[in-house]
mmCIF file of C-alpha atoms in Angstrom:
data_model
loop_
_atom_site.group_PDB
_atom_site.id
_atom_site.type_symbol
_atom_site.label_atom_id
_atom_site.label_comp_id
_atom_site.label_asym_id
_atom_site.label_seq_id
_atom_site.Cartn_x
_atom_site.Cartn_y
_atom_site.Cartn_z
ATOM 1 C CA MET A 1354 14.290 286.749 240.750
ATOM 2 C CA ILE A 1355 18.251 285.757 239.722
ATOM 3 C CA LYS A 1356 20.564 288.381 241.109
ATOM 4 C CA VAL A 1357 24.005 289.022 239.315
ATOM 5 C CA LEU A 1358 27.008 291.048 240.349
ATOM 6 C CA ALA A 1359 28.963 292.613 237.844
ATOM 7 C CA ALA A 1360 32.558 294.403 238.529
ATOM 8 C CA CYS A 1361 35.427 295.761 237.124
ATOM 9 C CA GLY A 1362 37.940 299.026 237.746
ATOM 10 C CA ALA A 1363 36.350 301.837 237.535
ATOM 11 C CA GLY A 1364 32.751 300.463 237.492
ATOM 12 C CA VAL A 1365 31.485 302.875 234.546
ATOM 13 C CA ASN A 1366 31.544 300.422 231.140
ATOM 14 C CA SER A 1367 32.775 296.829 230.964
ATOM 15 C CA SER A 1368 30.525 296.554 234.369
ATOM 16 C CA HIS A 1369 27.351 298.625 232.425
ATOM 17 C CA GLN A 1370 28.395 296.453 229.437
ATOM 18 C CA ILE A 1371 28.404 293.147 231.384
ATOM 19 C CA LYS A 1372 24.925 293.830 233.228
ATOM 20 C CA ASP A 1373 23.101 295.353 230.036
ATOM 21 C CA ALA A 1374 24.440 291.903 228.114
ATOM 22 C CA LEU A 1375 23.076 289.824 230.913
ATOM 23 C CA GLU A 1376 19.781 291.061 231.430
ATOM 24 C CA THR A 1377 18.875 290.978 227.578
ATOM 25 C CA GLU A 1378 20.362 287.536 227.040
ATOM 26 C CA PHE A 1379 18.776 286.095 230.250
ATOM 27 C CA LYS A 1380 15.465 287.475 229.460
ATOM 28 C CA ASN A 1381 15.193 285.729 226.147
ATOM 29 C CA ARG A 1382 16.267 282.587 227.175
ATOM 30 C CA GLY A 1383 13.139 282.695 229.629
ATOM 31 C CA TYR A 1384 14.790 283.844 233.417
ATOM 32 C CA ASP A 1385 13.867 286.804 235.731
ATOM 33 C CA LEU A 1386 17.699 288.145 236.087
ATOM 34 C CA LYS A 1387 18.482 291.070 237.309
ATOM 35 C CA ALA A 1388 22.566 292.569 237.643
ATOM 36 C CA ASP A 1389 23.823 294.858 239.400
ATOM 37 C CA ALA A 1390 27.136 297.121 238.295
ATOM 38 C CA VAL A 1391 30.168 298.289 240.279
ATOM 39 C CA MET A 1392 33.679 299.186 241.113
ATOM 40 C CA VAL A 1393 35.974 295.928 242.599
ATOM 41 C CA LYS A 1394 37.359 298.198 245.094
ATOM 42 C CA ASP A 1395 33.775 298.328 246.784
ATOM 43 C CA ILE A 1396 32.636 294.974 246.759
ATOM 44 C CA THR A 1397 32.522 293.589 250.635
ATOM 45 C CA ALA A 1398 31.613 289.444 251.394
ATOM 46 C CA ASP A 1399 28.518 291.115 253.272
ATOM 47 C CA MET A 1400 27.099 292.552 249.780
ATOM 48 C CA ILE A 1401 28.124 289.518 247.471
ATOM 49 C CA ASP A 1402 26.166 287.707 250.019
ATOM 50 C CA ASN A 1403 23.590 289.356 248.725
ATOM 51 C CA TYR A 1404 23.616 287.604 244.995
ATOM 52 C CA ASP A 1405 23.476 284.561 243.036
ATOM 53 C CA ILE A 1406 26.448 284.636 240.695
ATOM 54 C CA PHE A 1407 29.489 287.058 240.604
ATOM 55 C CA THR A 1408 30.904 287.780 236.904
ATOM 56 C CA PRO A 1409 33.704 289.388 236.950
ATOM 57 C CA ILE A 1410 35.896 290.966 233.633
ATOM 58 C CA ALA A 1411 38.647 288.876 234.183
ATOM 59 C CA LYS A 1412 39.942 286.984 237.213
ATOM 60 C CA THR A 1413 39.791 289.258 240.480
ATOM 61 C CA ASP A 1414 41.418 289.481 243.463
ATOM 62 C CA LEU A 1415 38.529 290.769 245.687
ATOM 63 C CA GLY A 1416 40.830 290.315 248.990
ATOM 64 C CA PHE A 1417 38.693 287.452 249.754
ATOM 65 C CA GLU A 1418 36.624 283.826 248.460
ATOM 66 C CA PRO A 1419 33.731 284.783 247.569
ATOM 67 C CA LYS A 1420 30.550 282.119 248.472
ATOM 68 C CA ILE A 1421 28.945 282.130 245.346
ATOM 69 C CA PRO A 1422 29.937 281.247 241.756
ATOM 70 C CA VAL A 1423 32.379 283.056 239.829
ATOM 71 C CA ILE A 1424 31.873 283.518 236.323
ATOM 72 C CA ASP A 1425 34.594 285.401 234.452
ATOM 73 C CA ALA A 1426 32.323 287.358 232.071
ATOM 74 C CA GLY A 1427 35.068 289.683 229.529
ATOM 75 C CA PRO A 1428 34.591 287.636 226.512
ATOM 76 C CA ILE A 1429 31.273 289.715 226.567
ATOM 77 C CA LEU A 1430 32.458 292.410 225.907
ATOM 78 C CA TYR A 1431 33.175 291.776 221.925
ATOM 79 C CA ARG A 1432 30.066 291.930 221.452
ATOM 80 C CA ILE A 1433 30.754 288.451 219.171
ATOM 81 C CA PRO A 1434 27.858 285.628 219.891
ATOM 82 C CA THR A 1435 30.238 282.893 219.426
ATOM 83 C CA MET A 1436 32.322 284.780 221.848
ATOM 84 C CA ALA A 1437 29.722 285.640 224.377
ATOM 85 C CA LYS A 1438 27.525 282.054 223.840
ATOM 86 C CA PRO A 1439 30.053 280.064 226.299
ATOM 87 C CA VAL A 1440 29.837 283.384 229.149
ATOM 88 C CA TYR A 1441 25.634 282.861 229.156
ATOM 89 C CA ASP A 1442 25.900 278.755 228.713
ATOM 90 C CA LYS A 1443 28.263 278.493 232.051
ATOM 91 C CA ILE A 1444 25.673 281.110 234.035
ATOM 92 C CA GLU A 1445 22.380 279.214 232.612
ATOM 93 C CA ALA A 1446 23.841 275.995 234.162
ATOM 94 C CA VAL A 1447 25.025 277.521 237.664
ATOM 95 C CA ILE A 1448 21.090 278.699 237.936
ATOM 96 C CA LYS A 1449 19.958 275.216 236.540
ATOM 97 C CA GLU A 1450 22.255 273.439 238.940
ATOM 98 C CA LYS A 1451 21.652 275.311 241.912
ATOM 99 C CA GLY A 1452 17.710 275.815 241.179
ATOM 100 C CA LEU A 1453 18.246 279.834 240.923
ATOM 101 C CA LYS A 1454 14.836 281.378 240.157
ATOM 102 C CA MET B 901 28.262 313.244 219.483
ATOM 103 C CA LEU B 902 30.988 310.830 220.926
ATOM 104 C CA PHE B 903 33.590 312.788 218.832
ATOM 105 C CA ALA B 904 34.654 316.393 219.066
ATOM 106 C CA LYS B 905 37.108 317.178 215.614
ATOM 107 C CA LYS B 906 39.676 318.973 217.521
ATOM 108 C CA ASP B 907 39.820 316.315 220.379
ATOM 109 C CA VAL B 908 41.376 313.546 218.212
ATOM 110 C CA PHE B 909 45.132 312.506 218.893
ATOM 111 C CA ILE B 910 48.476 311.362 217.091
ATOM 112 C CA SER B 911 51.184 310.380 219.649
ATOM 113 C CA ASP B 912 54.623 309.045 218.625
ATOM 114 C CA GLN B 913 55.129 308.676 223.034
ATOM 115 C CA SER B 914 56.890 305.200 222.976
ATOM 116 C CA GLY B 915 54.834 304.353 226.653
ATOM 117 C CA GLN B 916 51.921 304.864 228.425
ATOM 118 C CA LYS B 917 53.357 307.031 231.115
ATOM 119 C CA GLY B 918 53.957 309.475 228.323
ATOM 120 C CA VAL B 919 50.824 308.967 226.223
ATOM 121 C CA PHE B 920 48.326 309.373 229.249
ATOM 122 C CA GLU B 921 50.311 312.818 230.561
ATOM 123 C CA GLU B 922 50.653 314.280 227.110
ATOM 124 C CA ILE B 923 46.805 313.288 226.385
ATOM 125 C CA SER B 924 45.962 314.094 229.880
ATOM 126 C CA LYS B 925 47.473 317.656 229.484
ATOM 127 C CA THR B 926 45.162 319.214 226.568
ATOM 128 C CA LEU B 927 42.259 317.493 227.888
ATOM 129 C CA LEU B 928 42.958 319.424 231.477
ATOM 130 C CA ASN B 929 43.634 322.954 229.436
ATOM 131 C CA GLU B 930 40.187 321.980 227.862
ATOM 132 C CA GLY B 931 38.188 321.628 230.875
ATOM 133 C CA LEU B 932 37.263 318.323 229.576
ATOM 134 C CA VAL B 933 39.209 316.129 232.469
ATOM 135 C CA LYS B 934 39.856 317.335 236.307
ATOM 136 C CA ASN B 935 42.734 317.702 238.146
ATOM 137 C CA GLU B 936 42.990 314.490 239.698
ATOM 138 C CA PHE B 937 42.625 312.261 235.895
ATOM 139 C CA LEU B 938 46.103 311.480 235.138
ATOM 140 C CA GLU B 939 46.568 310.015 238.701
ATOM 141 C CA ASN B 940 43.480 307.553 238.791
ATOM 142 C CA LEU B 941 43.829 307.143 234.951
ATOM 143 C CA VAL B 942 47.650 305.537 235.580
ATOM 144 C CA MET B 943 46.577 303.861 238.395
ATOM 145 C CA ARG B 944 43.287 302.519 237.052
ATOM 146 C CA GLU B 945 45.400 301.437 234.010
ATOM 147 C CA LYS B 946 47.926 298.953 236.485
ATOM 148 C CA ASN B 947 45.073 297.472 238.233
ATOM 149 C CA PHE B 948 43.127 297.058 235.521
ATOM 150 C CA PRO B 949 44.541 296.985 232.061
ATOM 151 C CA THR B 950 42.499 298.345 229.561
ATOM 152 C CA GLY B 951 44.308 296.305 226.229
ATOM 153 C CA ILE B 952 41.723 294.776 223.505
ATOM 154 C CA ASP B 953 43.197 291.910 221.986
ATOM 155 C CA LEU B 954 42.010 292.148 218.438
ATOM 156 C CA SER B 955 43.463 289.153 216.816
ATOM 157 C CA VAL B 956 40.065 287.299 217.771
ATOM 158 C CA VAL B 957 38.503 289.243 215.332
ATOM 159 C CA ASP B 958 40.651 289.265 212.960
ATOM 160 C CA VAL B 959 44.364 288.374 212.412
ATOM 161 C CA GLU B 960 45.563 291.426 210.647
ATOM 162 C CA PHE B 961 43.611 294.444 212.641
ATOM 163 C CA PRO B 962 46.000 295.780 215.400
ATOM 164 C CA ASN B 963 44.904 295.852 218.942
ATOM 165 C CA VAL B 964 43.444 298.863 220.544
ATOM 166 C CA ALA B 965 42.901 299.818 224.424
ATOM 167 C CA ILE B 966 40.218 301.976 226.211
ATOM 168 C CA PRO B 967 41.612 303.570 229.156
ATOM 169 C CA HIS B 968 39.193 305.084 231.320
ATOM 170 C CA THR B 969 38.762 306.412 235.114
ATOM 171 C CA GLU B 970 35.478 306.531 237.422
ATOM 172 C CA GLY B 971 33.237 309.519 236.026
ATOM 173 C CA GLU B 972 33.733 311.693 239.090
ATOM 174 C CA PHE B 973 37.405 312.891 237.411
ATOM 175 C CA VAL B 974 35.667 313.776 233.897
ATOM 176 C CA ASN B 975 33.015 317.049 233.117
ATOM 177 C CA VAL B 976 32.112 314.903 229.861
ATOM 178 C CA ARG B 977 30.975 311.966 227.646
ATOM 179 C CA ARG B 978 32.962 311.546 225.019
ATOM 180 C CA VAL B 979 35.654 309.169 223.182
ATOM 181 C CA ILE B 980 39.072 310.385 222.931
ATOM 182 C CA PRO B 981 40.673 308.813 219.381
ATOM 183 C CA ILE B 982 44.442 308.761 220.409
ATOM 184 C CA LYS B 983 46.676 307.135 217.016
ATOM 185 C CA LEU B 984 49.970 306.010 218.668
ATOM 186 C CA LEU B 985 52.727 305.965 215.766
ATOM 187 C CA LYS B 986 54.673 303.845 217.894
ATOM 188 C CA PRO B 987 52.640 300.701 219.157
ATOM 189 C CA ILE B 988 52.719 301.315 223.189
ATOM 190 C CA ARG B 989 52.690 298.213 225.650
ATOM 191 C CA PHE B 990 49.487 296.945 227.515
ATOM 192 C CA PHE B 991 48.085 294.193 229.464
ATOM 193 C CA ASN B 992 44.712 292.180 228.501
ATOM 194 C CA MET B 993 41.474 293.509 229.501
ATOM 195 C CA ILE B 994 40.184 290.251 230.269
ATOM 196 C CA GLN B 995 43.651 287.796 230.727
ATOM 197 C CA PRO B 996 45.220 290.617 232.744
ATOM 198 C CA GLU B 997 48.765 288.643 232.418
ATOM 199 C CA GLN B 998 49.112 288.977 228.524
ATOM 200 C CA GLU B 999 50.917 291.793 227.752
ATOM 201 C CA LEU B 1000 49.567 293.322 223.902
ATOM 202 C CA LYS B 1001 51.182 295.517 221.524
ATOM 203 C CA VAL B 1002 48.427 298.514 221.251
ATOM 204 C CA SER B 1003 48.148 300.517 218.070
ATOM 205 C CA PHE B 1004 45.092 302.971 218.803
ATOM 206 C CA MET B 1005 43.507 304.046 222.629
ATOM 207 C CA PHE B 1006 40.050 305.168 222.744
ATOM 208 C CA MET B 1007 40.126 306.855 225.641
ATOM 209 C CA ILE B 1008 36.603 306.896 227.611
ATOM 210 C CA LEU B 1009 35.378 310.128 229.218
ATOM 211 C CA ASN B 1010 32.222 309.157 231.307
ATOM 212 C CA ASN B 1011 30.581 311.054 233.580
ATOM 213 C CA ASP B 1012 27.402 308.933 233.194
ATOM 214 C CA PRO B 1013 27.460 305.876 232.798
ATOM 215 C CA GLU B 1014 23.453 305.042 233.141
ATOM 216 C CA GLY B 1015 22.910 307.590 230.123
ATOM 217 C CA GLN B 1016 22.144 306.668 226.780
ATOM 218 C CA ALA B 1017 24.046 303.511 224.987
ATOM 219 C CA ASN B 1018 26.626 301.747 226.649
ATOM 220 C CA VAL B 1019 29.773 303.897 224.881
ATOM 221 C CA LEU B 1020 32.103 300.738 225.480
ATOM 222 C CA ALA B 1021 29.234 298.771 223.733
ATOM 223 C CA GLN B 1022 29.047 301.356 220.546
ATOM 224 C CA ILE B 1023 32.869 301.358 220.328
ATOM 225 C CA MET B 1024 33.264 297.160 220.740
ATOM 226 C CA GLN B 1025 30.036 296.978 217.693
ATOM 227 C CA PHE B 1026 32.242 299.632 215.741
ATOM 228 C CA LEU B 1027 35.463 297.232 215.896
ATOM 229 C CA THR B 1028 33.356 293.724 215.045
ATOM 230 C CA THR B 1029 31.274 295.004 212.466
ATOM 231 C CA THR B 1030 33.001 297.920 210.396
ATOM 232 C CA SER B 1031 34.072 295.530 207.497
ATOM 233 C CA LYS B 1032 37.684 294.343 207.467
ATOM 234 C CA GLU B 1033 38.875 296.417 204.569
ATOM 235 C CA LYS B 1034 37.752 300.142 205.622
ATOM 236 C CA LEU B 1035 39.135 298.786 209.552
ATOM 237 C CA LYS B 1036 42.467 297.727 207.996
ATOM 238 C CA GLU B 1037 42.229 301.276 206.234
ATOM 239 C CA PHE B 1038 41.515 303.590 209.248
ATOM 240 C CA PHE B 1039 44.099 301.759 211.240
ATOM 241 C CA GLU B 1040 46.361 303.028 208.690
ATOM 242 C CA MET B 1041 45.316 306.455 208.907
ATOM 243 C CA LYS B 1042 48.089 309.247 209.920
ATOM 244 C CA GLU B 1043 46.026 312.739 209.641
ATOM 245 C CA THR B 1044 43.665 313.729 213.007
ATOM 246 C CA ASP B 1045 40.873 315.128 210.186
ATOM 247 C CA GLU B 1046 40.824 311.509 208.163
ATOM 248 C CA ILE B 1047 40.259 309.322 211.549
ATOM 249 C CA TYR B 1048 37.544 311.992 212.982
ATOM 250 C CA ASN B 1049 35.453 311.838 209.547
ATOM 251 C CA PHE B 1050 35.452 307.540 209.215
ATOM 252 C CA LEU B 1051 34.713 307.493 213.142
ATOM 253 C CA ASN B 1052 31.831 310.110 212.755
ATOM 254 C CA ASN B 1053 30.556 308.227 209.908
ATOM 255 C CA ASN B 1054 30.862 304.437 210.787
ATOM 256 C CA PHE B 1055 29.639 304.795 214.705
ATOM 257 C CA GLU B 1056 26.147 304.183 215.178
#
């Protein structure tokens, strides 16, 4: 299973929308992907180590350098396919490059 | 129901602080939010701005914002529509260094992020699938009843 960490300021709205969108899209693309939605302030270096990819809304300062690939997922929020596709494609490229499954 | 007829606002405040204070006070009096709501709303907007650039959807649309806090500071699941008579400065949610002039706020009160359909997704769906002509008319509306009825009829 590919594990993705989505995050936003309140951990309520944006990160949950990204979680739902990623899980649906990657199921359609034939991957077993699961995302968690959290508040940015709750993210620690130990926690992020449990994930394969980090997808914040925008460039985010965590106070440390994450060791996993970071892909800004904000454009997905618009629910416009042409805006979301480049984000999904970037994530899929990382999945293929790293051989994640 | 995501909207309530009495909780649609038209504000002539000219700054974020003013409009946040004005709306929070009413919501607090109605018991929809907790005492700490305003303070957290202001702090969250500063650290994680919520302006949404609608020019990427259509160049003729004004920008909107979706201010909100963590679920623990609110008592309901509701969207509070606020028409801003004077555009207010926000920063872009997905490009936080970019400034936006915002003419309409959908303040999200969400004490149950896991439940039902995603509120933000419903707002974005409304903004990107309502016809251009209708949405332009909506953004010109200056009566709370008119705004409420339009949202009720056009939200999925």
